[in-house]
Short mmCIF file of C-alpha atoms and ligand atoms in Angstrom, two decimals:
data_model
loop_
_atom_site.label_atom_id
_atom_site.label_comp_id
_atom_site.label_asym_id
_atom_site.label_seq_id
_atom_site.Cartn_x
_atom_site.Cartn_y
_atom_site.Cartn_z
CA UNK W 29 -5.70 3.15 -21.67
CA UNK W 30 -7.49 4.86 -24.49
CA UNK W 31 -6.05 2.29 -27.11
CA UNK W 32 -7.09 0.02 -24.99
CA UNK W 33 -11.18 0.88 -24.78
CA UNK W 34 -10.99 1.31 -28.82
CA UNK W 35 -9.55 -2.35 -29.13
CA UNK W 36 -12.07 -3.52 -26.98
CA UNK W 37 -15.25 -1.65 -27.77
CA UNK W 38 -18.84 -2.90 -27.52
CA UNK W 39 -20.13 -6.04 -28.48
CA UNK W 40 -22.54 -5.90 -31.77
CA UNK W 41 -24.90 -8.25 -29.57
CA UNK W 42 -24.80 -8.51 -25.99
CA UNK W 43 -22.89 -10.40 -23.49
CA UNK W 44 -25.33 -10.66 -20.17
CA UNK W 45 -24.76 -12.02 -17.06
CA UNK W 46 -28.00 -13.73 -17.82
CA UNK W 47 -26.96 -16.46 -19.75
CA UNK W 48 -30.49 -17.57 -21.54
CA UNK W 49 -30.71 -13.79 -23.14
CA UNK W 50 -26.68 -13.74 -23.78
CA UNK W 51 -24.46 -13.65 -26.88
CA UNK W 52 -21.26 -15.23 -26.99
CA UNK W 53 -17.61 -13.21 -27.42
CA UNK W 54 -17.41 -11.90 -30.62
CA UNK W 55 -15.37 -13.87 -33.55
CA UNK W 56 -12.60 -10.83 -33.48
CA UNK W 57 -11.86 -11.81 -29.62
CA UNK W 58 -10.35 -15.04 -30.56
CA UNK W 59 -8.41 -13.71 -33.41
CA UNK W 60 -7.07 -10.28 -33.15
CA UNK W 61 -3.52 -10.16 -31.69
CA UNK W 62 -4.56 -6.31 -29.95
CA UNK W 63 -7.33 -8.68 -27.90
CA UNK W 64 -4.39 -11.27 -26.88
CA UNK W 65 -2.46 -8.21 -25.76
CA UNK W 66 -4.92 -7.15 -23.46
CA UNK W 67 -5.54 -10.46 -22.58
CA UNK W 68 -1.65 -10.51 -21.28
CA UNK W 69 -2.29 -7.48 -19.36
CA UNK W 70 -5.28 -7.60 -18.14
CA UNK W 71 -5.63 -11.66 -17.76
CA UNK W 72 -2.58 -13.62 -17.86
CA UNK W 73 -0.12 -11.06 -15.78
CA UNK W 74 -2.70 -10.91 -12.99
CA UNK W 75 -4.29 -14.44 -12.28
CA UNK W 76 -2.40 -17.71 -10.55
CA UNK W 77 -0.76 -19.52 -13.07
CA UNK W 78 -0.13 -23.43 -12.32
CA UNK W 79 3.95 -24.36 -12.79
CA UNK W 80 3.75 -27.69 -10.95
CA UNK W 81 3.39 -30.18 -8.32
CA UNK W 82 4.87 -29.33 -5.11
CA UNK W 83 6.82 -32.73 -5.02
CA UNK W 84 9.45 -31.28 -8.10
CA UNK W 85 10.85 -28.68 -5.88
CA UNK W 86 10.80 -30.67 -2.38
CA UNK W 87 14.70 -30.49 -1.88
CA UNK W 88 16.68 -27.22 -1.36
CA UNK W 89 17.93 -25.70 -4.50
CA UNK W 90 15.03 -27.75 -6.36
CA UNK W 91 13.77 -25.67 -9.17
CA UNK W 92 11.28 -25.80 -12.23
CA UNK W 93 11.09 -22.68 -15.02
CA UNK W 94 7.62 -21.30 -16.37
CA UNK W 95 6.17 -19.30 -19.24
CA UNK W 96 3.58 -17.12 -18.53
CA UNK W 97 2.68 -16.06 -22.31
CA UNK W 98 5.97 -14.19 -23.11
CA UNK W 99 7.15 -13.66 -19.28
CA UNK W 100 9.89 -16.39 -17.86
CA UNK W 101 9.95 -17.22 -14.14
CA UNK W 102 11.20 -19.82 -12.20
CA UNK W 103 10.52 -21.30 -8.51
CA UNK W 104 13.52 -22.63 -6.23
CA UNK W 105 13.10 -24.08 -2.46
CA UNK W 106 15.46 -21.91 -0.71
CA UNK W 107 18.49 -23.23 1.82
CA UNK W 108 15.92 -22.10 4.45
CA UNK W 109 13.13 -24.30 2.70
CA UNK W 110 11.16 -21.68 1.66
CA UNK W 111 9.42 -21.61 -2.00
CA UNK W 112 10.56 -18.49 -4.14
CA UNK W 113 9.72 -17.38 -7.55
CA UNK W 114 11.79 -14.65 -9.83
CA UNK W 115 11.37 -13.97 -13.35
CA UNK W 116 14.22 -15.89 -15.31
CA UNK W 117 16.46 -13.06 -16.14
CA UNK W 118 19.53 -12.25 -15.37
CA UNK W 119 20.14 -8.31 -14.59
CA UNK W 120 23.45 -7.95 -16.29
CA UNK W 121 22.20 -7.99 -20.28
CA UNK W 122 19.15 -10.28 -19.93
CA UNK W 123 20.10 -13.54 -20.47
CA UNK W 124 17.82 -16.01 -19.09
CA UNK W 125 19.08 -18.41 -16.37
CA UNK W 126 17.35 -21.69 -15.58
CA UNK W 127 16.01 -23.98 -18.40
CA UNK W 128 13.78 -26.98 -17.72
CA UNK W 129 13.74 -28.15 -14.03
CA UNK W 130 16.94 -29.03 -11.86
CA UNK W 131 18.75 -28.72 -9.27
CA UNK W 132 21.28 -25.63 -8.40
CA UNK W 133 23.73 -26.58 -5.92
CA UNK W 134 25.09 -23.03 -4.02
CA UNK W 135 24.58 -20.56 -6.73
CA UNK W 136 22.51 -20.00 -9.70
CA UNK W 137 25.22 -19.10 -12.11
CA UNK W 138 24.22 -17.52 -15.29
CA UNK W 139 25.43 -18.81 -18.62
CA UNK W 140 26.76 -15.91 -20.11
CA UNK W 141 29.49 -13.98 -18.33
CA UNK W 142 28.58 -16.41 -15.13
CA UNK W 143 27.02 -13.95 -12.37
CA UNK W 144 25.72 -15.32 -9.70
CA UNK W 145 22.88 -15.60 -7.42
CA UNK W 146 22.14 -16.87 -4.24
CA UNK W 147 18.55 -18.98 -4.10
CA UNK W 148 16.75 -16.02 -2.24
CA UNK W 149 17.67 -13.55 -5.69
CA UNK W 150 20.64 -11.56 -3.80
CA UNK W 151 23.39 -10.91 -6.19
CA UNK W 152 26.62 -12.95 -4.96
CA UNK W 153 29.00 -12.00 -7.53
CA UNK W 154 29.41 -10.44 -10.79
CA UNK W 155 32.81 -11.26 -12.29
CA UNK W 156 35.20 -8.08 -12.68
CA UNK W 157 32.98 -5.73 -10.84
CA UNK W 158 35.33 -4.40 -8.72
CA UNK W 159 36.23 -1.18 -11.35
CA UNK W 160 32.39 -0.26 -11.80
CA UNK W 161 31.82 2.98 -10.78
CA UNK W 162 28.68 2.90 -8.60
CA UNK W 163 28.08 -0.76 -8.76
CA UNK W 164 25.90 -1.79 -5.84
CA UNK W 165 25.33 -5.49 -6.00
CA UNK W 166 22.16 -4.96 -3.76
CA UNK W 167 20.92 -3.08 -7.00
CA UNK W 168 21.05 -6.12 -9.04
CA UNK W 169 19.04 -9.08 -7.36
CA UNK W 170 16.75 -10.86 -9.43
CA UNK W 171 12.86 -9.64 -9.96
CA UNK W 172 10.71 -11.40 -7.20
CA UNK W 173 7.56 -12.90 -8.50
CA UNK W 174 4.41 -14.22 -6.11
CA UNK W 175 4.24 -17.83 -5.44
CA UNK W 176 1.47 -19.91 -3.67
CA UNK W 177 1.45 -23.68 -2.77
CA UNK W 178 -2.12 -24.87 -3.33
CA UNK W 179 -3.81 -28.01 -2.84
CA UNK W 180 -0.02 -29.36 -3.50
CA UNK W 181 0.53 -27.53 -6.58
CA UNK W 182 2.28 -24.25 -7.07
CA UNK W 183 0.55 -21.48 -8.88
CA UNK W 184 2.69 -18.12 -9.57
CA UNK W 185 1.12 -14.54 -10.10
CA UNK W 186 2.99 -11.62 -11.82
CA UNK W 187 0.63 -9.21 -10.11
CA UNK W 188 2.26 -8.74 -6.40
CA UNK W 189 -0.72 -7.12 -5.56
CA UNK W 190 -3.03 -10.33 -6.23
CA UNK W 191 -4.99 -11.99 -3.42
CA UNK W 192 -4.09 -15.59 -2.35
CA UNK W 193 -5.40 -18.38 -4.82
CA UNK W 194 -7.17 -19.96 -1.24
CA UNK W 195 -9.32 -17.07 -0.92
CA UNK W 196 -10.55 -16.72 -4.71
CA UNK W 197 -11.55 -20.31 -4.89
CA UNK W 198 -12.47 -21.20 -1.46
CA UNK W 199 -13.83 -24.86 -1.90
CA UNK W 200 -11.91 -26.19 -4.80
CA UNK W 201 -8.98 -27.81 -2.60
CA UNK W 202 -12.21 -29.98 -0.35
CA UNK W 203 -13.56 -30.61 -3.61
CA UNK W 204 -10.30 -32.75 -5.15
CA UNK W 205 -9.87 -34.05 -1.92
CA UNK W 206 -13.14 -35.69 -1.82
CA UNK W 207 -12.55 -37.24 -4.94
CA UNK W 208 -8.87 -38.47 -4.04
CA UNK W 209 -8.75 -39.32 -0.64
CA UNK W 210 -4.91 -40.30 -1.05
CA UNK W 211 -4.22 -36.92 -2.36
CA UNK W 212 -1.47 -36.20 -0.06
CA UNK W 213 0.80 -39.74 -1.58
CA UNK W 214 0.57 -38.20 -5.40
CA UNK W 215 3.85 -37.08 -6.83
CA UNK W 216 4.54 -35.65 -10.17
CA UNK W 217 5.50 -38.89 -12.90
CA UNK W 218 5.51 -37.24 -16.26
CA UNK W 219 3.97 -35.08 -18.96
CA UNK W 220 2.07 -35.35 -21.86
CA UNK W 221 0.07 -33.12 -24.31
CA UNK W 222 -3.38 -33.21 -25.25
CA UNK W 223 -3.11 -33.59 -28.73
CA UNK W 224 0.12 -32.03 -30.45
CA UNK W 225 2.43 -30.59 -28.43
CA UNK W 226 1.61 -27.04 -30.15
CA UNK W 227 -2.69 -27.07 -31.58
CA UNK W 228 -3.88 -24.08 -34.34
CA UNK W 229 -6.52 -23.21 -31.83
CA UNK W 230 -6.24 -20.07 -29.22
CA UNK W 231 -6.50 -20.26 -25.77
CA UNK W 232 -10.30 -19.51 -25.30
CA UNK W 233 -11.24 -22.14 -27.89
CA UNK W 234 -9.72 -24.83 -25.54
CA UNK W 235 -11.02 -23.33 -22.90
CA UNK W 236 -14.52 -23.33 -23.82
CA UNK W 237 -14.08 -26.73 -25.39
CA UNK W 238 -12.86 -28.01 -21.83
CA UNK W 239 -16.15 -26.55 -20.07
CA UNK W 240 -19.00 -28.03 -21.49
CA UNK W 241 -19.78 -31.66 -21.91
CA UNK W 242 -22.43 -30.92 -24.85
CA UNK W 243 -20.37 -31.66 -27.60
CA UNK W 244 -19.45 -34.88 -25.37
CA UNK W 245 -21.87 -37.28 -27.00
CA UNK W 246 -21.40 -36.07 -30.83
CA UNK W 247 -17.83 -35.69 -30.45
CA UNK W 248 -16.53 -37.95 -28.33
CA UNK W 249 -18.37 -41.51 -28.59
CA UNK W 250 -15.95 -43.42 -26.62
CA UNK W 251 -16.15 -41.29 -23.62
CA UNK W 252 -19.72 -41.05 -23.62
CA UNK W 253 -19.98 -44.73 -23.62
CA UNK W 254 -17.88 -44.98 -20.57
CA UNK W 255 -19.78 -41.96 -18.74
CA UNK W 256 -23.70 -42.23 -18.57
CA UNK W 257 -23.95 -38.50 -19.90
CA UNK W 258 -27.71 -38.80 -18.91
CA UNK W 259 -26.50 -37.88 -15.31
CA UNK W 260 -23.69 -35.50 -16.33
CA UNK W 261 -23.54 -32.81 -13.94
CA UNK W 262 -22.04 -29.27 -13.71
CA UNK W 263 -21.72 -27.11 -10.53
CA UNK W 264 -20.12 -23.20 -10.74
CA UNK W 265 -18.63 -22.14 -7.93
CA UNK W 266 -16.92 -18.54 -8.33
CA UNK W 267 -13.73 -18.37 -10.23
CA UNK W 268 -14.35 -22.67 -10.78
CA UNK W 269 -16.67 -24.76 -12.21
CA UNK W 270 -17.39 -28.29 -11.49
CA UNK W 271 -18.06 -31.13 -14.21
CA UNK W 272 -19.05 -34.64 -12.52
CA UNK W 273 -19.90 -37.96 -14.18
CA UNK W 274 -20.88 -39.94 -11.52
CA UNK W 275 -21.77 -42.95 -13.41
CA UNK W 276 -19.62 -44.88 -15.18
CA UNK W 277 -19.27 -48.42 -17.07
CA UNK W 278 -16.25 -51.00 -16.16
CA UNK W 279 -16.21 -52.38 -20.04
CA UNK W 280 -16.38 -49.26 -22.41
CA UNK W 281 -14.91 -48.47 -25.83
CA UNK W 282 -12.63 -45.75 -24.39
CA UNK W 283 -10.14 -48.39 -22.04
CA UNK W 284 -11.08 -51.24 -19.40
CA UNK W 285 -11.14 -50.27 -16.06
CA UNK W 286 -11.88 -52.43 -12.51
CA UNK W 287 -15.38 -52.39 -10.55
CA UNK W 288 -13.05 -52.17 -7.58
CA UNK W 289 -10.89 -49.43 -8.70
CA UNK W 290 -10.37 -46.60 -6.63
CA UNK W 291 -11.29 -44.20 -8.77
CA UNK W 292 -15.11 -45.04 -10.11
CA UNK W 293 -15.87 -41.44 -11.45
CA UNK W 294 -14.75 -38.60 -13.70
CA UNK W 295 -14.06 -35.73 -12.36
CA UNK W 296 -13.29 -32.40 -13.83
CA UNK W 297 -12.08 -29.24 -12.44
CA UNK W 298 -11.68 -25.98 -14.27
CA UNK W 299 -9.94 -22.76 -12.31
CA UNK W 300 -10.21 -19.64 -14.15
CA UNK W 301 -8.52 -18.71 -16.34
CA UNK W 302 -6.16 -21.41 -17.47
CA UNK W 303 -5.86 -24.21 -15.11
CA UNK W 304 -7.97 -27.96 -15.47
CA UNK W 305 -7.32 -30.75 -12.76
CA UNK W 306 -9.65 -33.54 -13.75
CA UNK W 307 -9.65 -37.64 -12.63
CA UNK W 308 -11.04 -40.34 -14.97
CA UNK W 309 -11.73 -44.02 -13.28
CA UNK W 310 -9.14 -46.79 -12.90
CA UNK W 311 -6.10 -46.17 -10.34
CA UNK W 312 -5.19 -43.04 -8.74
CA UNK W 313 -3.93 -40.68 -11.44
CA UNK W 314 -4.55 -36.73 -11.14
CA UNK W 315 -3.78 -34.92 -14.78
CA UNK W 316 -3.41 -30.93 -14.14
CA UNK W 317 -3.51 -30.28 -17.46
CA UNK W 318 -3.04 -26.34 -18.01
CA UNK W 319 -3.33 -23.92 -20.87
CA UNK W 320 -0.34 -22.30 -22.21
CA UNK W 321 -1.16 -19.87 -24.70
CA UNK W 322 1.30 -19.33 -27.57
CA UNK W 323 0.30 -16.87 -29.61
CA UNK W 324 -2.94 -15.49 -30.47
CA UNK W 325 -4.27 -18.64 -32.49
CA UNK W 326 -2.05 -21.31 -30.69
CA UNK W 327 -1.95 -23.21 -27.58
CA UNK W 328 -0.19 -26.35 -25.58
CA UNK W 329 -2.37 -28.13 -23.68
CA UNK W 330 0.29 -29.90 -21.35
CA UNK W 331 -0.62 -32.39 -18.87
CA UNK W 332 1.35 -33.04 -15.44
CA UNK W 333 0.36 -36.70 -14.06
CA UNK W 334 0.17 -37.53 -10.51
CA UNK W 335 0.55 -40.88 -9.28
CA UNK W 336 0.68 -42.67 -6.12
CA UNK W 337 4.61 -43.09 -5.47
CA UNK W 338 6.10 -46.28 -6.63
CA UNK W 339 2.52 -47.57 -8.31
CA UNK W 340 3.07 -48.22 -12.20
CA UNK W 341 0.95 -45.98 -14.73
CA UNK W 342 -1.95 -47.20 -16.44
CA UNK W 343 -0.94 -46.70 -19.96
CA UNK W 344 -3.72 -47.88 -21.75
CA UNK W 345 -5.91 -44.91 -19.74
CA UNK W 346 -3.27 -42.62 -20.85
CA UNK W 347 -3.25 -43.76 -24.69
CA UNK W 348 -6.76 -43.20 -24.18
CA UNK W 349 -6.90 -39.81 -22.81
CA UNK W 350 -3.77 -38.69 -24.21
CA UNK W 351 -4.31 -40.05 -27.63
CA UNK W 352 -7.69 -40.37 -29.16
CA UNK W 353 -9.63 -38.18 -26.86
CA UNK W 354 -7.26 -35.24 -27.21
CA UNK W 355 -6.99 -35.84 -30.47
CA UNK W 356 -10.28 -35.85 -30.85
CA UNK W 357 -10.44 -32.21 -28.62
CA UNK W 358 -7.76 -30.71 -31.00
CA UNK W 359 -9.52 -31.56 -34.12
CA UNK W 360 -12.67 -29.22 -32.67
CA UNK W 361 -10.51 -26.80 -31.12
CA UNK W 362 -8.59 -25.78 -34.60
CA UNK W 363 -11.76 -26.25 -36.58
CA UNK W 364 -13.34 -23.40 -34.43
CA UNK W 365 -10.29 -21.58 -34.87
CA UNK W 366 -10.73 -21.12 -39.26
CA UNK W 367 -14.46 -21.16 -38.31
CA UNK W 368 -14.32 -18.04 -36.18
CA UNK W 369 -11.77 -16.59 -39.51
CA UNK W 370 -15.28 -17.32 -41.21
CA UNK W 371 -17.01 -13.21 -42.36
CA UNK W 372 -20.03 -15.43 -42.04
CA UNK W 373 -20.41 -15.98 -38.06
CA UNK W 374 -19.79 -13.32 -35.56
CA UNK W 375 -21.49 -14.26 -31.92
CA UNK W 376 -23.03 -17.62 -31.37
CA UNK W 377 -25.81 -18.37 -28.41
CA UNK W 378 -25.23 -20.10 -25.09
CA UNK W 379 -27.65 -23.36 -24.96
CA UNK W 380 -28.45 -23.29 -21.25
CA UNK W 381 -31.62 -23.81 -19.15
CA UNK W 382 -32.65 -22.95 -16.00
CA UNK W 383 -31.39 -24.97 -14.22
CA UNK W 384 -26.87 -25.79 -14.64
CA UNK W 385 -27.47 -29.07 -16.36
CA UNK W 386 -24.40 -31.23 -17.06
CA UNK W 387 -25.16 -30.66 -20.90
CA UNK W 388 -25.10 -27.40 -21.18
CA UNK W 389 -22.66 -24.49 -21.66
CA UNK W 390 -23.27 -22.46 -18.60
CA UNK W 391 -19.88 -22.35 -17.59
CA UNK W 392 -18.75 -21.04 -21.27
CA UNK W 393 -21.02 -18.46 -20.41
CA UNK W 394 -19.48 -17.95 -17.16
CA UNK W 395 -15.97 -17.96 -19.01
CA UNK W 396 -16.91 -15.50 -21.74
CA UNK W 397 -18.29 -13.14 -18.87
CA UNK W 398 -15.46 -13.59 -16.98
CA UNK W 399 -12.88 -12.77 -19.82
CA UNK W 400 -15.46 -9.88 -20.57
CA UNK W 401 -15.25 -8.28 -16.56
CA UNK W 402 -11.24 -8.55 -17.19
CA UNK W 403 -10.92 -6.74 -20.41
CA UNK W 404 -13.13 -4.43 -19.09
CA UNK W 405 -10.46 -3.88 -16.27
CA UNK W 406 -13.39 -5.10 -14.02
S1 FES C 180 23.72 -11.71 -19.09
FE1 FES C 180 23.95 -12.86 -17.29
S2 FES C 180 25.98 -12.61 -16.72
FE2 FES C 180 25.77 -11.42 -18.48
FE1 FE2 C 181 -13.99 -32.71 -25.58
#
């Protein structure tokens, strides 16, 4: 742990949990690969980490594979129906054994010298075993990892130790569910990226780019002629924050939508530290579109869609979002990124006021003091 406190020392300038007198995370925190590492540790191995909608692994032997930074997994519906998640290595000589998403139909049989495990992790066989002095199958079962179905999506945690995703963000599953009220008919129908399926930005840049709306108007002119970003608003609510654009405009420069659509607002949902569930207007479409970091400087932003089963996508919403507005997000994201390589800036300011106006970058603030509390193994 010592290395650890000298990689992440004091700040030059302060970071306060008063966000008018506070300094933002220092340049070196979005660069320096000995940060990222403690990120892993202290961030990514111990939060829920969205894999996807509940609908891809509905059937028994259903399963769908996961990176958490550097850390496979995978989550399979059990004979008995139940949802299970193991890290995606085999425990002969550590080949991994799922790829993409599937189906396995008795046994998941690994690739290599073909042992074989039952859905619940137990070893079933391991070919020419029978010599092996010693060998206990019941040694050999594959590394359970913690899995969580919430608000219809499933979220895995490497920490076993972690307390349910219900109970850290209380109110975030009413929250959606006011804004979809058919939230229950959605099934997963495809993903995209935001932007290039790999952007030169790290993981914090998109974040903070995702959770403020004050670059909105400069940035993004499109979207802020569809949302009235006079009556943006912003709510924090512990571990999420809240972004709401309650009024919006039918005929826009972003895409078309109906003044009888379902969906009449945006909607945007962040859920520390790398998940974003967010709606836009037109038909029901939910995007869950979560942060994978790469590396220390890269990042996919990868978008699941849910639609209402059987209705037709609105594609010229998605060229929209997927297209020019996260195009537009990845060209700020990776110009951050060489700015914060810049020996001219260090720590920026948080432009807040007093009260959590939808403008404003209160819930950066929240972010950077949230990343802060973690490194500091708070
Ligand atoms: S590494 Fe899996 S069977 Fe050998
Ligand atoms: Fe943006």
């Amino acid at each position: 742990m010592a290395s650890s406190n000298v990689v992440h020392a004091a700040f030059p300038k302060p970071l306060t949990e008063d966000a008018s007198r506070s300094y933002t995370l220092p340049a070196r925190y979005y660069t320096d690969p000995e940060i990222f590492e403690l990120e892993k540790e202290r961030i990514f191995f111990r939060t829920w980490q969205y894999v996807g909608h509940k609908s891809q692994v509905a059937k028994p032997g259903d399963y769908m594979t996961a990176t958490i930074v550097d850390q496979g997994v995978f989550v399979i519906r059990g004979r008995d129906g139940a949802l299970r998640a193991f890290y995606n290595v085999c425990q002969h000589r550590a080949h991994e054994l799922l790829q993409g998403s599937g189906n396995v139909k008795a046994v998941i049989t690994c690739p290599y010298h073909a042992w074989a495990y039952a859905p619940d992790g137990s070893l079933r066989s391991a070919r020419n075993c029978e010599h092996v002095q010693g060998f206990d199958k019941s040694d050999f079962g594959l590394k359970p990892v913690r899995v969580e179905e919430f608000c219809n999506l499933v979220f895995v945690n490497l920490d076993e130790d972690a307390m349910p995703l219900a109970e850290q963000a209380p109110n975030l599953e009413a929250s959606i569910r006011d804004f979809v009220l058919n939230y229950d008919d959605l099934v997963f129908t495809g993903t995209s990226t935001f932007g290039d399926d790999v952007m030169q930005a790290g993981w914090k840049v998109v974040v903070d780019n995702y959770v403020e709306c004050y670059h909105c108007g400069p940035a993004h002119p499109a979207f802020a002629d569809m949302i009235d970003m006079a009556c943006y608003k912003h709510t924090i609510d512990g571990i999420s924050a809240f972004q709401l654009g309650p009024d919006t405009k039918p005929e826009n420069s972003a895409y078309d939508f109906k003044a009888d659509d379902p969906i009449q607002r945006a909607a945007f949902w962040y859920l520390w530290p790398t998940t974003t569930i967010n709606i836009v207007p037109g038909s029901v479409s939910v995007n869950i579109t979560h942060i994978v970091p790469r590396s220390p400087t890269t990042t996919s932003f990868v978008n699941d869609r849910l639609v209402v089963a059987g209705e037709a996508e609105d594609e010229a919403r998605n060229a929209y979002l997927f297209d020019l507005l996260g195009h537009e997000d990845q060209l700020l994201c990776e110009s951050v990124q060489r700015g914060l390589m810049s020996n001219a800036y260090d720590q920026g300011r948080f432009i807040v006021g007093p009260e959590v106006d939808g403008q404003e970058e209160h819930v950066v603030h929240l972010f950077h003091h949230m990343v802060k509390q973690a490194l500091d193994g708070a």
